[in-house]
């Protein structure tokens, strides 16, 4: 038999799913970024549409490409490095796509390229770099040596003067067409990190490590337009209306290292003039390309920000990303800023101050340079691996989106799947399903919808795939589904200590912790006794209140569908066959009742769980579980009292017997005095019947001795004997 096993608060396993028609809705960038896009663009507002067409133009067989420029004939020049050679190649691609090596220059990397009005190419090498001029008719010649560790950017003004951005002293050099030059402006920073020229001939310079964006007039007068929160301005670009866009990366250090030991970010930046023959680019070193000082070899943290500075000087942050690092800026054929990032190969387009589009994803992990041709084609350089891609202006013919996986929680029926807007030509939806969390491992094949409904077999997991073509787009997908209803489960059922009852539900949370209350320990955990003083504390389930003659039961129930459950509690004697209802439609996981209405005996309780509150009547399911047998005993022990033996020293002898319960404590009191515990003759109280002896001296006057015996369920009897002198 089981008298009771006290419990701690019950943790009911409630699933997040219920048997009702649910909708898996995906809308917004956060939802769609969880899936896999191929040839599709994704806007910050959650719009999926065809991406600009991407084509690999060149594989440089190098780790990185960092600099790009275009001449008036449409030939494109690129340079990079990263393989550790003492010479680096300058490559060209003509309009027919023919690739050739233009020159091999001394150095580890080509960091910047520019083309003058006569289509002569200028390439800057690092470290301890020089600027080479290549005119195609003779060998490359050293055009200018700035005596600087790094050359980050080159730009021509309208007069043919070449401006050179350098590090590690942060100087801008001005070089005449004849090749004579000198320091034009000192930034007072370690690095003049990025460089562009506006329509008035002003230089726009980004620095490291203070994150300054400086405007330098043709006369060499500098003015800080903005000090960015980020430490390094990796790229600057100037729009036709002289609006400036600048990219900042990395958190600033509390104390920047000395200029001689500080190296900017391991990625390049470019600034491309729109629609002209002269293209300006600048690029930083990548890991392994230049041996950086030890103090500078630190991971870049803090993500990226892009700032827009209007022609009147007003600055504003227009984009940020906590993970991506911006390496390049340019403008597309419509004049919108495009952003090259790492380390996922994403190129973004800024559509407005509040919206942007993840335009394309390249196969290389870092987009290190950008340039736009007059026809609107954007050329992107990459690192890891060093390639050049053309992007647009036409779009891809088709693209796909594979969603993340819906885990419905259990075996599930699939319903309709809809796209917004609908209907539209050029949008196809397919699905597949399975019972393992990873797709493609024994899942069903992709199937098109059947009259708008999912045709994949019922299962636990579902994935959908969109195929877009033409002008099709969508910004919302909704899938209807419903789990198969399964019966609830009664996992545990236990009776509670006799003579205690649960409070009414409204007062359950306000139960007192006085000795008249009992807090139950964890499910299945036994405690030394059923007394209130030894009960486990800190439980969250309702404390039980002392109430003579009451019995209780509690249970642990769960439902895989997460349905709301209600319970029915019934009772019968162990030798009876019919169940008697105690209470129905119980929402709590416990119940107590007045057991004085039941004759003494052994009983069993049955709890039935039903999910009817969450299901139609014809679909509701139930399950039941019975308790171990327990005793209802409201009758006190019978005391046979008393025989008195002896003369001077007297012995009072009595017996106690209980029909159902083990005896508990026995006590005696003399003339109404304090009660004194007396042990049975066996010393152990472990039976339904015991004999007791009390030794007392012969009294000098008539004396009343009362004896009191209780059973295990605290039923109590009292008897007495009178001693004569």
XYZ file of C-alpha atoms in Angstrom:
725
model
C 0.000 0.000 0.000
C 1.014 3.643 -0.339
C 0.005 6.082 2.350
C 1.441 9.045 0.491
C 4.617 10.307 -1.088
C 4.885 14.077 -0.620
C 5.663 16.255 -3.625
C 7.416 19.470 -4.608
C 5.799 21.843 -7.121
C 4.673 19.984 -10.190
C 6.214 21.075 -13.495
C 3.589 20.549 -16.143
C 4.992 19.930 -19.616
C 3.002 22.357 -21.702
C 4.020 22.480 -25.357
C 3.892 25.674 -27.359
C 1.470 24.023 -29.752
C -2.235 23.279 -29.424
C -4.590 21.314 -31.631
C -6.007 24.209 -33.545
C -5.193 25.589 -36.959
C -1.926 27.471 -36.588
C -0.116 29.676 -39.073
C 3.604 29.709 -39.704
C 4.081 33.235 -40.970
C 7.333 34.566 -42.370
C 7.530 38.279 -43.080
C 10.362 40.741 -42.673
C 14.090 40.549 -43.151
C 14.740 38.704 -39.885
C 12.541 35.801 -40.983
C 13.854 35.512 -44.524
C 17.507 35.845 -43.490
C 17.126 32.493 -41.731
C 16.712 30.825 -45.118
C 18.980 30.415 -48.151
C 18.763 32.930 -51.007
C 20.028 32.207 -54.511
C 19.889 34.964 -57.143
C 17.462 36.936 -54.969
C 17.667 40.295 -53.229
C 16.161 40.887 -49.791
C 15.136 44.340 -48.587
C 15.120 45.488 -44.983
C 11.321 45.596 -45.273
C 11.261 41.895 -46.118
C 10.737 42.023 -49.883
C 12.168 39.152 -51.937
C 12.778 39.812 -55.648
C 15.221 38.909 -58.394
C 18.767 40.121 -57.791
C 21.009 41.847 -60.321
C 22.761 39.297 -62.505
C 26.176 38.263 -61.156
C 28.965 36.991 -63.405
C 32.522 36.053 -62.528
C 34.801 38.141 -64.748
C 38.243 37.314 -63.415
C 39.979 34.881 -61.069
C 43.310 36.441 -60.156
C 44.772 33.284 -58.605
C 45.537 35.450 -55.599
C 44.174 35.606 -52.096
C 42.862 39.150 -52.495
C 42.102 41.851 -55.028
C 42.120 45.314 -53.480
C 42.221 48.010 -56.160
C 40.289 48.614 -59.397
C 40.141 51.380 -62.026
C 38.768 51.848 -65.556
C 40.153 53.794 -68.493
C 38.243 55.724 -71.150
C 38.205 52.724 -73.529
C 36.461 50.560 -70.950
C 39.474 48.438 -69.995
C 39.506 47.555 -66.303
C 42.682 47.284 -64.222
C 42.900 45.339 -60.983
C 45.593 44.617 -58.440
C 45.967 42.732 -55.204
C 48.290 40.259 -53.566
C 48.467 37.934 -50.633
C 50.580 35.007 -51.810
C 53.829 36.261 -50.267
C 55.690 36.822 -53.556
C 58.232 39.624 -53.936
C 56.425 40.774 -57.076
C 52.764 41.504 -57.676
C 50.789 41.504 -60.925
C 48.725 44.312 -62.402
C 45.979 42.687 -64.493
C 43.610 44.092 -67.095
C 40.304 42.955 -68.589
C 39.180 44.468 -71.895
C 35.609 44.890 -73.120
C 35.696 41.442 -74.742
C 36.684 39.849 -71.423
C 40.284 39.127 -72.386
C 42.548 39.006 -69.341
C 46.235 39.849 -69.487
C 49.089 40.762 -67.198
C 49.941 44.423 -67.747
C 52.945 44.559 -65.433
C 54.751 42.779 -62.630
C 55.817 45.228 -59.948
C 58.179 44.954 -56.996
C 56.175 44.667 -53.799
C 53.849 42.418 -51.879
C 50.587 44.076 -52.861
C 48.960 46.702 -55.043
C 46.849 48.836 -52.721
C 45.550 51.549 -55.079
C 45.137 52.193 -58.811
C 44.228 55.348 -60.751
C 44.003 56.244 -64.465
C 44.802 59.706 -65.817
C 43.163 61.551 -68.711
C 45.636 59.985 -71.180
C 44.704 56.465 -70.017
C 48.020 55.956 -68.288
C 47.721 53.624 -65.308
C 49.199 54.386 -61.891
C 49.618 51.554 -59.397
C 50.718 51.950 -55.770
C 52.524 49.120 -53.998
C 53.092 48.418 -50.309
C 54.836 48.119 -47.933
C 57.461 50.857 -48.308
C 55.657 51.382 -51.547
C 56.122 53.403 -54.663
C 53.790 54.619 -57.385
C 54.440 53.109 -60.797
C 53.220 54.524 -64.106
C 52.338 52.155 -66.936
C 51.559 53.588 -70.358
C 51.583 50.353 -72.324
C 54.444 51.355 -74.621
C 57.335 50.822 -72.246
C 58.250 49.116 -69.023
C 56.658 50.358 -65.796
C 58.552 53.251 -64.270
C 58.614 54.628 -60.757
C 56.544 57.783 -60.993
C 56.720 58.907 -57.353
C 58.082 57.670 -54.039
C 56.244 59.198 -51.040
C 58.700 57.632 -48.575
C 55.760 56.182 -46.656
C 55.103 52.747 -45.238
C 51.698 52.378 -46.869
C 49.885 53.938 -49.810
C 46.118 53.685 -49.256
C 44.574 55.765 -52.043
C 45.179 57.648 -55.292
C 43.047 60.376 -56.897
C 43.479 62.809 -59.807
C 42.105 66.336 -59.837
C 40.935 68.094 -62.998
C 44.396 69.581 -63.555
C 46.040 66.179 -63.645
C 47.624 66.406 -60.204
C 47.796 63.081 -58.382
C 46.933 62.991 -54.682
C 48.353 60.162 -52.587
C 46.909 59.029 -49.217
C 49.537 57.373 -47.011
C 50.294 55.760 -43.678
C 51.910 55.443 -41.182
C 52.288 59.214 -40.869
C 48.834 60.049 -42.221
C 50.059 62.394 -44.951
C 48.494 63.455 -48.249
C 51.017 64.045 -51.038
C 50.369 66.131 -54.154
C 52.225 65.032 -57.282
C 52.351 67.088 -60.485
C 51.944 65.479 -63.947
C 55.729 65.562 -64.263
C 56.177 63.428 -61.152
C 57.422 66.019 -58.693
C 55.577 66.047 -55.406
C 55.562 66.872 -51.719
C 53.413 66.674 -48.616
C 50.204 68.590 -49.298
C 48.335 67.981 -46.028
C 49.016 66.285 -42.715
C 46.009 64.651 -41.063
C 47.775 64.351 -37.662
C 46.541 60.749 -37.723
C 48.381 57.471 -38.220
C 46.693 56.790 -41.533
C 44.981 58.738 -44.275
C 42.880 55.687 -44.788
C 40.539 56.531 -47.700
C 40.417 59.246 -50.350
C 38.007 60.841 -52.853
C 37.572 64.212 -54.649
C 34.368 66.248 -54.943
C 33.235 68.392 -57.869
C 34.951 71.495 -56.435
C 38.317 69.787 -56.196
C 38.161 69.293 -52.433
C 39.784 66.142 -51.091
C 37.618 63.970 -48.832
C 39.846 61.992 -46.493
C 38.963 59.280 -43.974
C 41.406 58.557 -41.150
C 42.428 55.994 -38.588
C 42.418 55.734 -35.545
C 40.225 58.733 -34.646
C 37.636 58.087 -37.355
C 37.824 61.579 -38.859
C 36.221 62.635 -42.129
C 38.214 65.638 -43.335
C 37.586 68.022 -46.224
C 40.808 69.498 -47.635
C 40.432 72.485 -49.962
C 42.518 72.890 -53.160
C 44.600 75.339 -51.139
C 45.411 72.659 -48.555
C 43.114 73.949 -45.792
C 41.658 71.101 -43.752
C 38.296 70.997 -41.972
C 36.904 68.037 -40.004
C 33.391 67.401 -41.265
C 32.650 64.649 -38.760
C 34.337 62.586 -36.064
C 32.745 59.165 -36.302
C 32.089 56.896 -33.317
C 34.081 54.226 -35.161
C 37.880 54.229 -35.245
C 38.585 53.683 -38.945
C 37.015 55.255 -42.030
C 37.592 52.478 -44.535
C 35.842 54.083 -47.512
C 34.571 57.445 -48.736
C 32.515 58.142 -51.857
C 31.193 61.426 -53.267
C 27.901 61.632 -55.171
C 27.415 63.995 -58.159
C 25.686 66.517 -55.864
C 28.729 66.380 -53.521
C 26.901 64.397 -50.853
C 29.530 62.340 -49.039
C 29.106 58.767 -47.853
C 31.693 57.344 -45.455
C 32.053 53.915 -43.845
C 33.405 53.500 -40.321
C 34.363 50.230 -38.653
C 35.681 49.042 -35.306
C 35.385 50.288 -31.771
C 37.851 52.937 -30.713
C 40.604 51.988 -28.295
C 40.859 53.768 -24.973
C 44.495 54.607 -25.718
C 45.463 54.227 -29.398
C 48.900 52.743 -30.025
C 51.615 55.021 -31.453
C 51.230 55.970 -35.095
C 54.301 53.974 -36.061
C 52.781 50.702 -34.825
C 49.140 51.066 -35.814
C 47.776 49.321 -38.913
C 44.231 49.883 -40.198
C 41.661 47.208 -40.820
C 42.504 44.112 -42.817
C 40.301 45.071 -45.753
C 40.232 47.554 -48.617
C 37.996 50.461 -49.477
C 37.229 52.172 -52.749
C 35.669 55.396 -53.944
C 34.524 55.464 -57.546
C 33.622 58.534 -59.574
C 30.340 58.038 -61.388
C 30.257 58.007 -65.174
C 33.766 59.312 -65.916
C 36.990 57.849 -67.279
C 38.876 58.552 -64.077
C 38.211 56.119 -61.234
C 39.691 56.526 -57.758
C 40.287 53.545 -55.503
C 41.985 52.866 -52.222
C 42.452 49.639 -50.295
C 43.852 48.462 -46.961
C 46.067 45.493 -46.392
C 44.666 42.051 -45.701
C 46.130 39.610 -43.177
C 49.158 37.925 -44.664
C 49.595 40.532 -47.404
C 51.648 42.951 -45.320
C 53.456 41.981 -42.132
C 51.535 44.136 -39.621
C 53.071 45.433 -36.397
C 52.289 43.156 -33.470
C 50.329 45.855 -31.661
C 47.924 46.098 -34.579
C 47.064 42.430 -34.940
C 43.734 42.598 -33.149
C 40.301 41.405 -34.126
C 38.024 44.209 -35.272
C 34.939 44.471 -33.078
C 31.946 46.766 -33.131
C 30.635 46.207 -36.645
C 30.163 49.016 -39.157
C 28.309 52.264 -39.726
C 27.747 54.405 -42.812
C 27.430 58.169 -42.518
C 25.981 60.611 -45.020
C 27.279 64.174 -44.996
C 25.162 66.589 -47.001
C 26.708 69.341 -49.101
C 25.997 71.826 -46.286
C 28.010 69.661 -43.860
C 25.135 68.031 -41.960
C 26.131 64.445 -40.925
C 23.761 61.548 -40.288
C 24.160 57.820 -39.720
C 22.144 56.032 -42.411
C 23.111 52.361 -41.922
C 24.708 50.105 -39.351
C 25.392 46.434 -38.826
C 26.770 44.851 -35.672
C 28.529 41.988 -37.492
C 29.399 43.018 -41.046
C 32.508 45.085 -41.823
C 32.239 47.599 -44.656
C 35.236 47.595 -46.964
C 34.009 49.480 -50.045
C 31.533 52.132 -51.213
C 30.354 53.183 -54.683
C 27.150 54.287 -56.459
C 25.047 52.158 -58.788
C 23.612 53.253 -62.136
C 20.711 55.013 -60.393
C 23.023 56.875 -58.033
C 22.183 54.804 -54.965
C 25.052 53.891 -52.621
C 26.219 50.277 -52.782
C 28.205 48.758 -49.942
C 30.762 45.934 -50.037
C 31.105 43.949 -46.810
C 32.627 40.873 -45.177
C 32.695 38.241 -43.965
C 29.704 36.801 -45.829
C 30.238 38.296 -49.270
C 27.180 40.579 -49.030
C 26.692 43.689 -51.143
C 24.031 46.065 -49.837
C 22.225 48.956 -51.529
C 21.024 51.922 -49.481
C 17.513 52.693 -50.724
C 16.703 55.519 -48.283
C 17.611 56.763 -44.834
C 15.419 54.031 -43.390
C 15.628 51.103 -45.793
C 18.257 49.059 -47.568
C 18.547 45.886 -49.638
C 20.889 42.943 -49.390
C 21.517 43.046 -53.106
C 23.678 40.006 -53.874
C 25.820 37.428 -52.111
C 29.157 36.619 -53.730
C 30.977 33.307 -53.446
C 34.055 34.936 -51.879
C 33.713 35.989 -48.272
C 34.841 39.634 -48.496
C 33.872 42.340 -50.960
C 37.007 44.471 -50.995
C 36.413 46.948 -53.819
C 33.600 48.419 -55.930
C 33.510 50.373 -59.189
C 30.584 51.395 -61.414
C 30.860 51.587 -65.208
C 28.941 54.133 -67.329
C 26.395 51.471 -68.365
C 25.475 50.894 -64.718
C 27.391 47.650 -64.285
C 28.945 47.409 -60.832
C 32.275 45.605 -60.635
C 33.146 44.005 -57.308
C 36.544 42.824 -56.118
C 36.779 40.114 -53.485
C 39.117 38.542 -50.982
C 39.181 34.928 -49.919
C 39.333 34.299 -52.960
C 40.658 37.140 -55.154
C 38.116 37.527 -57.953
C 36.222 40.208 -59.858
C 32.492 39.964 -60.532
C 30.155 42.045 -62.673
C 26.790 42.895 -61.122
C 23.801 44.062 -63.172
C 22.388 46.122 -64.672
C 20.008 43.371 -65.821
C 18.503 40.993 -63.280
C 18.804 37.243 -62.979
C 16.290 35.201 -64.982
C 15.198 33.237 -61.901
C 16.021 32.852 -58.239
C 15.127 30.624 -55.306
C 14.575 30.920 -51.587
C 14.704 27.892 -49.288
C 13.139 28.618 -45.922
C 14.387 27.500 -42.572
C 12.642 24.438 -41.137
C 9.334 24.577 -39.290
C 9.275 22.267 -36.272
C 5.585 21.718 -35.607
C 6.387 19.792 -32.423
C 4.667 16.530 -33.365
C 2.986 14.744 -36.254
C 1.167 17.467 -38.176
C -1.308 17.942 -41.023
C -0.425 20.650 -43.557
C -2.940 23.081 -45.043
C -2.843 26.027 -47.433
C 0.282 28.039 -48.146
C -0.091 31.586 -49.415
C 2.219 34.343 -50.609
C 1.534 38.055 -50.395
C 0.783 39.480 -52.883
C -1.106 36.746 -54.703
C -1.831 35.545 -57.266
C 1.063 36.502 -59.533
C 2.850 34.917 -62.455
C 6.458 33.955 -61.968
C 6.119 32.735 -58.375
C 6.211 28.992 -57.681
C 5.962 27.430 -54.229
C 7.133 23.930 -53.371
C 7.367 22.077 -50.073
C 8.964 19.019 -48.563
C 8.492 17.375 -45.167
C 10.177 14.896 -42.872
C 10.518 13.568 -39.363
C 14.173 14.446 -38.734
C 15.262 18.002 -38.075
C 17.791 18.248 -40.921
C 16.398 18.361 -44.457
C 17.567 15.958 -47.160
C 18.013 13.090 -44.715
C 15.170 10.825 -45.791
C 12.742 13.682 -46.298
C 10.090 13.713 -48.979
C 10.910 15.166 -52.405
C 10.028 18.747 -53.330
C 6.396 18.938 -54.465
C 4.391 21.788 -55.950
C 1.200 22.903 -54.243
C -2.032 21.063 -54.939
C -4.731 23.701 -55.467
C -2.917 26.001 -53.072
C -2.447 23.327 -50.422
C 0.732 21.617 -49.251
C 1.061 18.286 -51.047
C 3.897 16.972 -48.862
C 3.045 14.113 -46.480
C 2.057 14.820 -42.906
C 5.110 14.866 -40.646
C 6.730 16.892 -37.889
C 8.991 19.168 -39.986
C 8.261 21.270 -43.077
C 10.278 23.444 -45.444
C 9.148 25.525 -48.420
C 10.989 26.735 -51.519
C 10.109 29.776 -53.613
C 11.137 30.146 -57.246
C 10.799 33.675 -58.665
C 11.111 34.827 -62.254
C 10.273 37.963 -64.218
C 8.870 40.716 -62.025
C 7.557 38.410 -59.291
C 8.159 39.356 -55.684
C 6.808 38.573 -52.234
C 7.168 39.876 -48.714
C 5.098 37.370 -46.756
C 4.544 33.612 -46.704
C 1.931 31.906 -44.517
C 1.551 28.153 -43.973
C -1.505 26.711 -42.213
C -0.983 23.547 -40.182
C -2.597 21.532 -37.423
C -1.024 18.930 -35.189
C -2.656 15.536 -34.881
C -4.487 15.404 -31.594
C -3.032 12.923 -29.121
C -4.429 11.962 -25.754
C -3.086 13.672 -22.645
C -0.960 11.667 -20.238
C -1.205 11.367 -16.455
C 2.468 10.879 -15.651
C 2.267 10.650 -11.863
C -0.523 10.388 -9.312
C -0.081 10.383 -5.557
C -2.251 10.788 -2.504
C -1.335 13.517 -0.039
C -1.018 13.441 3.766
C -4.285 12.712 5.576
C -5.934 15.532 7.572
C -4.726 18.221 5.152
C -6.593 19.875 2.324
C -5.673 22.142 -0.567
C -6.916 25.727 -0.385
C -9.440 27.020 -2.867
C -7.739 28.036 -6.165
C -8.254 31.747 -5.532
C -6.328 31.553 -2.244
C -3.738 28.955 -3.224
C -0.980 31.525 -3.676
C -1.634 33.116 -0.275
C -1.239 29.997 1.854
C 0.353 30.563 5.251
C 3.578 28.901 6.355
C 2.296 28.264 9.886
C 2.570 24.773 11.458
C -1.049 24.229 10.477
C 0.070 24.135 6.841
C 2.062 21.584 4.889
C 4.262 22.256 1.850
C 4.956 19.169 -0.218
C 8.353 18.050 -1.551
C 9.208 16.953 -5.087
C 7.323 14.302 -6.975
C 8.408 10.864 -5.775
C 10.774 12.245 -3.098
C 10.098 10.782 0.319
C 10.424 12.776 3.497
C 11.119 11.419 6.993
C 7.623 11.928 8.335
C 4.306 13.481 7.524
C 4.603 16.146 10.191
C 4.412 19.777 9.194
C 7.663 20.627 10.936
C 9.727 18.249 8.802
C 8.101 19.068 5.465
C 10.278 20.436 2.674
C 10.236 24.226 2.393
C 10.471 26.422 -0.674
C 7.879 24.560 -2.740
C 5.742 26.537 -5.156
C 2.692 24.308 -5.162
C -0.146 25.309 -2.862
C 0.531 24.648 0.800
C -2.018 22.316 2.359
C -4.032 23.465 5.355
C -4.688 21.302 8.415
C -8.233 19.991 8.290
C -9.190 16.903 10.295
C -10.595 14.083 8.246
C -9.684 15.439 4.794
C -7.848 13.475 2.105
C -6.194 14.690 -1.093
C -4.599 13.681 -4.356
C -2.434 15.436 -6.922
C -1.022 14.488 -10.284
C 1.413 15.406 -13.023
C -0.159 15.646 -16.480
C 1.082 16.639 -19.921
C -0.252 17.011 -23.429
C 1.993 16.922 -26.495
C -0.372 19.290 -28.282
C -0.222 21.852 -25.517
C -3.989 21.586 -25.100
C -5.751 23.010 -22.075
C -6.692 20.083 -19.850
C -9.503 19.414 -17.419
C -9.700 16.547 -14.956
C -12.180 14.212 -13.303
C -11.487 12.559 -9.936
C -13.278 9.345 -8.909
C -12.973 6.943 -5.971
C -13.844 3.339 -5.145
C -13.077 0.845 -2.407
C -10.445 -1.749 -3.234
C -13.089 -4.484 -3.233
C -15.624 -2.455 -5.185
C -16.050 -2.263 -8.974
C -17.991 0.960 -9.476
C -16.306 4.352 -9.505
C -17.938 7.182 -7.542
C -17.469 10.721 -8.836
C -15.759 13.135 -6.472
C -15.394 16.125 -8.814
C -15.449 16.827 -12.569
C -14.167 19.712 -14.745
C -11.191 20.434 -12.504
C -8.565 22.733 -14.022
C -6.076 22.424 -11.139
C -3.712 19.471 -10.855
C -4.809 18.659 -7.316
C -7.987 17.964 -5.360
C -8.993 17.248 -1.763
C -12.248 16.083 -0.208
C -13.898 15.451 3.166
C -13.078 11.805 3.864
C -15.279 11.656 6.969
C -18.136 10.964 4.557
C -16.538 7.626 3.688
C -16.442 4.535 5.888
C -13.056 3.415 7.085
C -11.277 1.203 4.604
C -8.872 0.948 1.682
C -9.588 3.033 -1.406
C -8.225 3.854 -4.882
C -8.532 7.185 -6.699
C -8.719 7.500 -10.493
C -7.859 10.743 -12.306
C -9.027 11.211 -15.894
C -7.466 13.936 -18.058
C -9.380 15.387 -21.007
C -8.289 17.854 -23.713
C -11.914 18.856 -24.361
C -11.320 22.585 -23.649
C -9.101 22.793 -26.763
C -10.904 20.469 -29.155
C -14.321 19.915 -30.716
C -16.423 17.437 -28.720
C -16.025 14.664 -31.286
C -12.227 15.024 -31.317
C -11.511 15.332 -27.601
C -9.377 12.575 -26.085
C -8.957 11.299 -22.544
C -6.643 9.111 -20.514
C -6.818 7.867 -16.935
C -4.510 6.669 -14.213
C -5.219 5.055 -10.841
C -3.444 5.702 -7.584
C -1.995 3.080 -5.292
C -4.445 2.055 -2.594
C -4.596 4.233 0.496
C -6.447 4.184 3.824
C -9.323 6.306 5.022
C -9.423 5.930 8.790
C -11.486 8.241 10.971
C -11.861 5.837 13.925
C -9.518 6.250 16.911
C -7.640 3.346 18.495
C -9.408 1.251 21.135
C -7.768 1.469 24.591
C -8.126 -1.377 27.103
C -7.416 0.282 30.420
C -6.129 -0.364 32.886
C -4.660 -2.942 35.277
C -2.609 -1.782 38.255
C 0.111 -4.002 39.688
C 2.338 -3.665 42.759
C 2.059 -2.030 46.152
C 4.678 0.613 46.938
C 5.837 0.917 43.323
C 2.791 0.624 41.134
C 2.672 -0.343 37.432
C -0.233 0.762 35.282
C -0.702 -1.524 32.298
C -2.930 -0.836 29.255
C -3.330 -1.937 25.640
C -4.251 -0.048 22.471
C -5.460 -1.438 19.158
C -6.454 0.128 15.816
C -8.411 -1.624 13.117
C -6.597 -0.117 10.095
C -3.729 2.170 10.996
C -0.403 1.740 12.694
C -0.431 3.204 16.162
C 1.309 6.482 16.724
C 2.100 8.229 19.971
C 1.015 7.127 23.475
C 1.030 9.515 26.473
C -0.174 9.747 30.037
C -1.107 12.605 32.361
C -1.405 12.626 36.170
C -4.231 14.713 37.608
C -4.419 16.846 34.435
C -0.735 17.652 34.355
C 1.549 17.679 31.350
C 1.361 14.794 28.974
C 4.330 12.431 29.168
C 5.245 10.146 26.267
C 5.320 6.439 27.011
C 6.823 3.842 24.688
C 5.344 0.394 24.093
C 6.802 -2.687 25.687
C 8.361 -3.528 22.312
C 10.115 -0.118 22.328
C 9.199 0.327 18.635
C 5.856 1.741 17.552
C 5.326 -0.331 14.440
C 2.047 -2.191 14.752
C -1.692 -1.750 14.955
C -1.626 -3.127 18.530
C 0.730 -2.450 21.448
C 0.937 -2.909 25.226
C 2.182 -0.114 27.494
C 3.380 0.021 31.150
C 3.729 3.090 33.368
C 5.631 2.936 36.680
C 4.348 5.363 39.356
C 4.785 5.539 43.185
C 1.782 4.772 45.342
C -0.060 8.095 45.825
C -0.867 9.644 49.186
C -4.262 10.700 47.890
C -6.656 9.639 45.228
C -5.016 10.183 41.866
C -6.400 10.135 38.314
C -4.105 8.876 35.569
C -5.281 9.514 31.982
C -3.778 7.709 28.974
C -4.008 8.950 25.374
C -3.179 7.038 22.216
C -3.296 8.266 18.587
C -2.924 6.331 15.373
C -0.859 7.213 12.328
C -3.702 9.310 10.927
C -3.995 11.240 14.178
C -7.248 9.724 15.374
C -7.104 9.815 19.167
C -8.626 7.987 22.193
C -8.394 8.769 25.917
C -8.982 6.457 28.912
C -8.340 6.779 32.627
C -7.781 4.890 35.850
C -8.055 6.094 39.467
C -5.384 5.152 41.993
C -6.265 4.915 45.692
C -3.771 5.662 48.496
